[in-house]
Amino acid sequence: MRDSRESRLLLVLLVASAFALITVDLRSGERSPLDNARQGAASVFGPVETAVAGAVDPVGNAITAVRESGDRHDRISALERENAELKQRLGSDARRTSRVAELNTLLRTAAAGQYGVKGAQVVAIGAAQGFSWTITIDVGERDGITPDMTVLNGDGLVGRVTTVGPATSTVLLATDPDFTVGTRMEGSNELGFATGRGDSWLTVQLLNAKAKVEKGDRLVTFGSSNDRPFVPGVPVGEVTEVPPASGDLTRTVRVEPYVGFSRLDIVGVVVQPPREDPRDTVLPDPVKPEPTPTVTVTVGPDGEPLPGQGAGGDGLEGQGGQNGPAPDTTAPGALGRDTQEVAGEADPGDQGTD
């Protein structure tokens, strides 16, 4: 439409009419004369508005999702970080608890043997194939460590210090084939030499070929001159295999060490030897086997268990024949018959009598 006098006049009339209709609608309140017109417009334009909204909403939702995706990604990242921190905290707490337990065990062992120890942590482990079985610990010359010191943990003998640096030291493990330590057997005091095999076992050569040794016998270190490289009384392991005597001048047995060399973490270097040989006091208390319950069943003269000892009883009430009538021991052969029947044997005298 061109900008002319007539068009400007029409625009003014439309604006004036609109103001007039708005004024009438507001002053009329709830009963506005324009309600019918409004309802008609709603019925005509409502479906169009619904259709347009249905077509435009996915686009709007997509735009909103794009706008919120950054915030959602930030929330997910924050939750992932919190989850990782929680896992790390739980793992560190478990590791801290494990180390505290190992340290407490080490201190108890050191106290039992009166060893002055310097605590250390394993920071590296040497190769097990073609090389020496060694570990590296985080103490060295600055901590007063010197070569040929005994290394132990809460379970027993770990090895000896071979090389010392300013802040670290190398320890030769007892499982190394070049490792040898003098041993003494608990109780019998039989002496021998334990040698590593390159695996999780030790070979002990007893000096006495006729030494009486059994599975389960325990060994400790015999000790060295001036307590270098080994102090006495450190638990070594238990005998697990005793081959038959071969007539040699010595006797060899197989020993399982107390220390788990594949899971070393906290160890102690003995910087002060004991004032006197602790002998076997550092060894843990032996595990006592649980007693096997025994049941005594008393058989009467008729060959049957006394009352209260049958299949329905617990078998303990009849011990010593205290429950039920006692057998007549005055009858000839009564006591002997009872004993033999319990052993499952027949009485030759009774067979002949019958």
Coordinates of C-alpha atoms in Angstrom, one line a residue:
M1 CA 0.0 0.0 0.0
R2 CA 1.3 3.4 -1.0
D3 CA 1.8 6.1 1.7
S4 CA -1.1 8.4 0.9
R5 CA -3.5 10.6 2.7
E6 CA -6.2 7.9 2.5
S7 CA -4.0 5.2 3.9
R8 CA -3.0 7.3 6.9
L9 CA -6.6 8.2 7.5
L10 CA -7.5 4.4 7.5
L11 CA -4.8 3.6 9.9
V12 CA -6.0 6.3 12.3
L13 CA -9.5 5.0 12.1
L14 CA -8.4 1.4 12.8
V15 CA -6.3 2.4 15.8
A16 CA -9.2 4.5 17.2
S17 CA -11.6 1.6 16.7
A18 CA -9.2 -0.7 18.5
F19 CA -9.0 1.6 21.5
A20 CA -12.8 1.9 21.5
L21 CA -13.3 -1.8 21.5
I22 CA -10.7 -2.3 24.3
T23 CA -12.4 0.4 26.4
V24 CA -15.8 -1.1 25.9
D25 CA -14.5 -4.6 26.8
L26 CA -12.7 -3.5 29.9
R27 CA -15.7 -1.5 31.2
S28 CA -18.2 -4.3 30.5
G29 CA -16.5 -6.7 33.0
E30 CA -17.5 -10.4 32.7
R31 CA -20.4 -9.6 30.4
S32 CA -18.5 -8.1 27.5
P33 CA -20.4 -7.6 24.2
L34 CA -17.3 -8.9 22.5
D35 CA -17.4 -12.3 24.1
N36 CA -19.2 -13.8 21.1
A37 CA -16.7 -12.4 18.7
R38 CA -13.8 -13.7 20.9
Q39 CA -15.3 -17.2 21.0
G40 CA -15.7 -17.2 17.3
A41 CA -12.2 -16.1 16.8
A42 CA -11.0 -18.8 19.2
S43 CA -12.9 -21.5 17.3
V44 CA -11.4 -20.4 14.0
F45 CA -7.8 -19.7 15.0
G46 CA -7.5 -22.3 17.8
P47 CA -6.8 -25.4 15.5
V48 CA -4.3 -23.3 13.5
E49 CA -2.5 -22.3 16.7
T50 CA -2.4 -25.9 17.8
A51 CA -1.0 -27.1 14.5
V52 CA 1.6 -24.4 14.4
A53 CA 2.6 -25.1 18.0
G54 CA 2.9 -28.9 17.2
A55 CA 5.2 -28.1 14.4
V56 CA 7.3 -25.5 16.2
D57 CA 7.7 -27.3 19.6
P58 CA 10.2 -30.0 18.5
V59 CA 12.4 -27.2 17.1
G60 CA 12.1 -25.3 20.3
N61 CA 12.8 -28.4 22.4
A62 CA 15.8 -29.1 20.3
I63 CA 17.1 -25.6 20.8
T64 CA 16.5 -25.9 24.6
A65 CA 18.2 -29.2 24.7
V66 CA 21.2 -27.8 22.9
R67 CA 21.3 -24.9 25.3
E68 CA 21.0 -27.2 28.3
S69 CA 23.4 -29.9 27.0
G70 CA 26.4 -28.0 28.3
D71 CA 25.0 -27.8 31.8
R72 CA 24.0 -31.4 31.7
H73 CA 27.5 -32.4 30.6
D74 CA 29.0 -30.4 33.4
R75 CA 26.8 -32.1 35.9
I76 CA 27.7 -35.6 34.6
S77 CA 31.4 -34.7 34.7
A78 CA 31.1 -33.4 38.2
L79 CA 29.4 -36.7 39.3
E80 CA 32.0 -38.7 37.6
R81 CA 34.8 -36.8 39.4
E82 CA 33.0 -37.3 42.7
N83 CA 32.6 -41.0 42.0
A84 CA 36.3 -41.4 41.1
E85 CA 37.4 -39.4 44.2
L86 CA 35.1 -41.7 46.4
K87 CA 36.6 -44.8 44.9
Q88 CA 40.2 -43.5 45.4
R89 CA 39.3 -42.6 49.0
L90 CA 37.9 -46.0 49.7
G91 CA 40.9 -47.7 48.1
S92 CA 43.4 -45.5 50.0
D93 CA 41.6 -46.2 53.3
A94 CA 41.7 -50.0 52.7
R95 CA 45.4 -49.7 51.8
R96 CA 46.1 -47.6 54.8
T97 CA 44.3 -50.1 57.1
S98 CA 46.4 -52.9 55.5
R99 CA 49.6 -51.1 56.1
V100 CA 48.8 -50.3 59.7
A101 CA 48.1 -54.0 60.3
E102 CA 51.4 -55.0 58.7
L103 CA 53.3 -52.4 60.8
N104 CA 51.6 -53.6 64.0
T105 CA 52.6 -57.2 63.2
L106 CA 56.2 -56.0 62.5
L107 CA 56.4 -54.2 65.8
R108 CA 55.1 -57.2 67.7
T109 CA 57.7 -59.4 66.1
A110 CA 60.5 -56.9 66.7
A111 CA 59.4 -56.6 70.4
A112 CA 59.3 -60.4 70.8
G113 CA 62.9 -60.7 69.6
Q114 CA 64.2 -57.4 71.1
Y115 CA 65.2 -56.3 67.7
G116 CA 65.8 -52.6 67.0
V117 CA 64.3 -52.1 63.5
K118 CA 64.0 -49.3 61.0
G119 CA 60.7 -49.5 59.1
A120 CA 60.7 -49.3 55.3
Q121 CA 58.5 -49.7 52.4
V122 CA 59.1 -51.8 49.3
V123 CA 59.3 -49.5 46.3
A124 CA 60.5 -51.9 43.6
I125 CA 61.1 -55.6 43.0
G126 CA 63.8 -57.3 40.9
A127 CA 63.2 -59.7 38.1
A128 CA 62.6 -63.3 39.1
Q129 CA 63.9 -65.1 36.0
G130 CA 67.6 -64.9 35.1
F131 CA 68.3 -62.3 37.8
S132 CA 68.6 -62.1 41.5
W133 CA 65.5 -62.1 43.6
T134 CA 65.7 -58.6 45.1
I135 CA 63.6 -55.8 46.4
T136 CA 64.4 -52.1 46.8
I137 CA 63.3 -50.3 50.0
D138 CA 63.1 -46.6 50.7
V139 CA 65.7 -46.3 53.4
G140 CA 69.5 -46.0 52.9
E141 CA 72.7 -44.4 54.3
R142 CA 70.8 -41.4 55.5
D143 CA 68.7 -43.7 57.8
G144 CA 71.8 -45.6 59.2
I145 CA 71.5 -48.6 56.9
T146 CA 74.6 -50.5 56.0
P147 CA 75.2 -53.7 54.0
D148 CA 74.7 -57.1 55.6
M149 CA 71.8 -56.1 57.8
T150 CA 68.9 -58.5 58.5
V151 CA 65.6 -57.7 56.9
L152 CA 62.3 -59.1 58.3
N153 CA 58.6 -58.4 58.4
G154 CA 55.9 -59.4 60.8
D155 CA 56.0 -63.0 59.5
G156 CA 59.7 -63.8 59.6
L157 CA 62.9 -63.6 57.6
V158 CA 62.8 -61.6 54.4
G159 CA 66.5 -61.4 53.4
R160 CA 69.6 -59.3 53.9
V161 CA 70.8 -55.9 52.7
T162 CA 73.3 -56.1 49.9
T163 CA 73.7 -52.6 48.3
V164 CA 73.0 -49.3 50.1
G165 CA 72.4 -45.9 48.4
P166 CA 71.8 -42.5 50.0
A167 CA 68.0 -43.0 50.2
T168 CA 67.4 -46.6 49.0
S169 CA 68.7 -50.1 49.6
T170 CA 68.7 -53.4 47.8
V171 CA 67.7 -56.5 49.7
L172 CA 68.5 -60.1 48.5
L173 CA 65.5 -62.2 49.3
A174 CA 65.7 -65.6 51.0
T175 CA 64.3 -67.3 48.0
D176 CA 67.3 -66.4 45.8
P177 CA 69.5 -69.4 44.9
D178 CA 72.6 -67.5 46.1
F179 CA 71.0 -66.9 49.5
T180 CA 72.1 -69.1 52.5
V181 CA 71.3 -68.7 56.2
G182 CA 72.1 -70.8 59.2
T183 CA 69.0 -72.3 60.9
R184 CA 68.2 -74.0 64.2
M185 CA 65.2 -76.3 64.6
E186 CA 62.8 -75.6 67.4
G187 CA 62.9 -78.1 70.3
S188 CA 65.7 -80.4 69.0
N189 CA 68.1 -77.5 68.2
E190 CA 69.3 -79.3 65.1
L191 CA 71.5 -77.0 63.0
G192 CA 71.4 -76.6 59.3
F193 CA 71.7 -74.3 56.3
A194 CA 68.6 -72.9 54.4
T195 CA 69.2 -72.1 50.7
G196 CA 66.8 -70.4 48.3
R197 CA 65.5 -72.3 45.3
G198 CA 64.4 -69.5 43.0
D199 CA 60.8 -70.2 43.9
S200 CA 58.6 -70.1 47.0
W201 CA 60.4 -72.9 48.9
L202 CA 63.6 -73.3 50.8
T203 CA 65.9 -76.3 51.0
V204 CA 67.4 -77.0 54.5
Q205 CA 70.5 -79.2 54.8
L206 CA 70.7 -80.6 58.3
L207 CA 74.2 -81.2 59.6
N208 CA 73.0 -84.4 61.5
A209 CA 72.1 -87.1 59.0
K210 CA 70.3 -89.0 61.7
A211 CA 68.3 -86.0 62.9
K212 CA 64.7 -86.7 63.8
V213 CA 62.6 -84.3 61.8
E214 CA 58.9 -84.3 61.0
K215 CA 56.5 -82.3 59.0
G216 CA 55.5 -79.2 60.8
D217 CA 58.8 -78.7 62.6
R218 CA 59.7 -75.1 62.7
L219 CA 63.1 -73.3 62.2
V220 CA 64.6 -70.0 63.1
T221 CA 67.8 -68.3 62.2
F222 CA 70.9 -69.4 64.1
G223 CA 72.6 -66.1 63.9
S224 CA 76.0 -64.9 62.5
S225 CA 79.2 -63.7 64.0
N226 CA 78.6 -60.2 65.4
D227 CA 75.0 -60.5 64.2
R228 CA 76.1 -59.8 60.5
P229 CA 74.4 -60.6 58.2
F230 CA 71.8 -62.4 60.4
V231 CA 70.6 -61.9 63.9
P232 CA 69.4 -65.0 65.8
G233 CA 65.8 -66.1 66.4
V234 CA 64.1 -64.8 63.3
P235 CA 61.3 -67.3 62.1
V236 CA 62.3 -68.9 58.9
G237 CA 59.5 -71.5 58.1
E238 CA 58.0 -74.9 58.6
V239 CA 59.1 -78.3 57.3
T240 CA 56.7 -79.6 54.7
E241 CA 58.6 -82.5 53.2
V242 CA 61.0 -85.0 54.7
P243 CA 62.6 -87.3 52.2
P244 CA 63.9 -90.7 53.4
A245 CA 67.4 -90.8 54.8
S246 CA 69.8 -91.6 52.0
G247 CA 72.9 -92.5 54.0
D248 CA 74.7 -89.2 53.3
L249 CA 76.6 -87.2 55.9
T250 CA 73.8 -84.6 55.9
R251 CA 70.0 -84.7 55.6
T252 CA 67.9 -82.4 53.3
V253 CA 64.3 -81.3 54.0
R254 CA 62.0 -79.0 52.3
V255 CA 60.7 -75.9 54.1
E256 CA 57.9 -73.5 53.4
P257 CA 58.9 -69.9 54.5
Y258 CA 56.6 -67.9 56.7
V259 CA 57.0 -64.8 54.5
G260 CA 54.9 -64.3 51.4
F261 CA 57.5 -62.9 49.0
S262 CA 55.0 -62.0 46.3
R263 CA 53.2 -59.5 48.5
L264 CA 55.9 -57.7 50.4
D265 CA 55.1 -54.1 51.4
I266 CA 56.2 -53.1 54.9
V267 CA 59.5 -54.5 56.1
G268 CA 62.0 -53.7 58.9
V269 CA 65.8 -53.5 58.8
V270 CA 67.4 -54.7 62.0
V271 CA 69.7 -51.8 63.0
Q272 CA 70.2 -53.1 66.6
P273 CA 70.6 -56.8 67.4
P274 CA 69.1 -58.4 70.5
R275 CA 71.1 -58.4 73.7
E276 CA 70.7 -62.2 73.9
D277 CA 69.5 -65.0 71.6
P278 CA 65.7 -65.0 71.7
R279 CA 65.8 -68.7 70.8
D280 CA 62.2 -69.7 69.9
T281 CA 60.3 -66.9 71.6
V282 CA 59.7 -65.1 68.3
L283 CA 57.9 -68.0 66.8
P284 CA 54.1 -67.7 66.9
D285 CA 52.1 -70.0 69.2
P286 CA 51.6 -73.4 67.5
V287 CA 48.1 -74.1 66.4
K288 CA 46.6 -76.7 68.6
P289 CA 44.5 -79.3 66.9
E290 CA 40.9 -79.5 68.0
P291 CA 40.2 -82.5 70.2
T292 CA 38.3 -85.3 68.6
P293 CA 35.2 -86.2 70.7
T294 CA 35.1 -89.8 71.9
V295 CA 32.1 -91.8 72.8
T296 CA 32.2 -94.8 75.2
V297 CA 29.4 -97.3 74.9
T298 CA 28.9 -99.9 77.7
V299 CA 27.4 -103.2 76.6
G300 CA 25.2 -105.2 78.9
P301 CA 25.3 -108.9 79.6
D302 CA 22.8 -109.5 76.7
G303 CA 25.2 -107.9 74.2
E304 CA 23.0 -104.7 73.8
P305 CA 23.9 -101.2 74.8
L306 CA 22.7 -100.1 78.1
P307 CA 19.5 -97.8 78.1
G308 CA 20.2 -94.3 76.9
Q309 CA 22.9 -95.4 74.5
G310 CA 20.9 -96.7 71.6
A311 CA 20.5 -95.1 68.2
G312 CA 18.1 -92.6 69.7
G313 CA 20.5 -91.3 72.4
D314 CA 23.4 -89.0 72.0
G315 CA 25.9 -91.6 73.0
L316 CA 27.4 -89.5 75.8
E317 CA 25.0 -90.4 78.6
G318 CA 26.3 -94.0 78.8
Q319 CA 30.0 -93.1 79.4
G320 CA 31.4 -95.3 82.2
G321 CA 28.0 -97.1 82.5
Q322 CA 26.7 -94.4 84.9
N323 CA 23.2 -94.4 83.3
G324 CA 21.1 -97.4 83.3
P325 CA 21.6 -100.6 85.3
A326 CA 25.2 -101.7 85.6
P327 CA 26.1 -105.1 84.2
D328 CA 26.5 -108.0 86.6
T329 CA 30.2 -108.3 86.8
T330 CA 30.0 -111.2 89.2
A331 CA 28.7 -113.5 86.5
P332 CA 31.5 -115.7 85.1
G333 CA 32.9 -114.2 82.0
A334 CA 30.5 -111.3 82.0
L335 CA 33.2 -108.5 81.9
G336 CA 35.3 -110.2 79.4
R337 CA 32.3 -110.8 77.1
D338 CA 31.3 -107.2 77.3
T339 CA 34.8 -106.0 76.3
Q340 CA 35.2 -108.4 73.4
E341 CA 31.8 -107.6 72.0
V342 CA 32.6 -103.9 71.9
A343 CA 35.8 -104.8 70.0
G344 CA 33.7 -106.8 67.5
E345 CA 35.2 -110.2 68.5
A346 CA 33.5 -113.4 69.5
D347 CA 34.3 -115.0 72.9
P348 CA 35.8 -118.4 72.3
G349 CA 34.7 -119.5 75.7
D350 CA 31.1 -118.6 75.0
Q351 CA 31.2 -120.4 71.7
G352 CA 32.4 -123.5 73.4
T353 CA 29.8 -123.2 76.1
D354 CA 27.0 -122.7 73.7

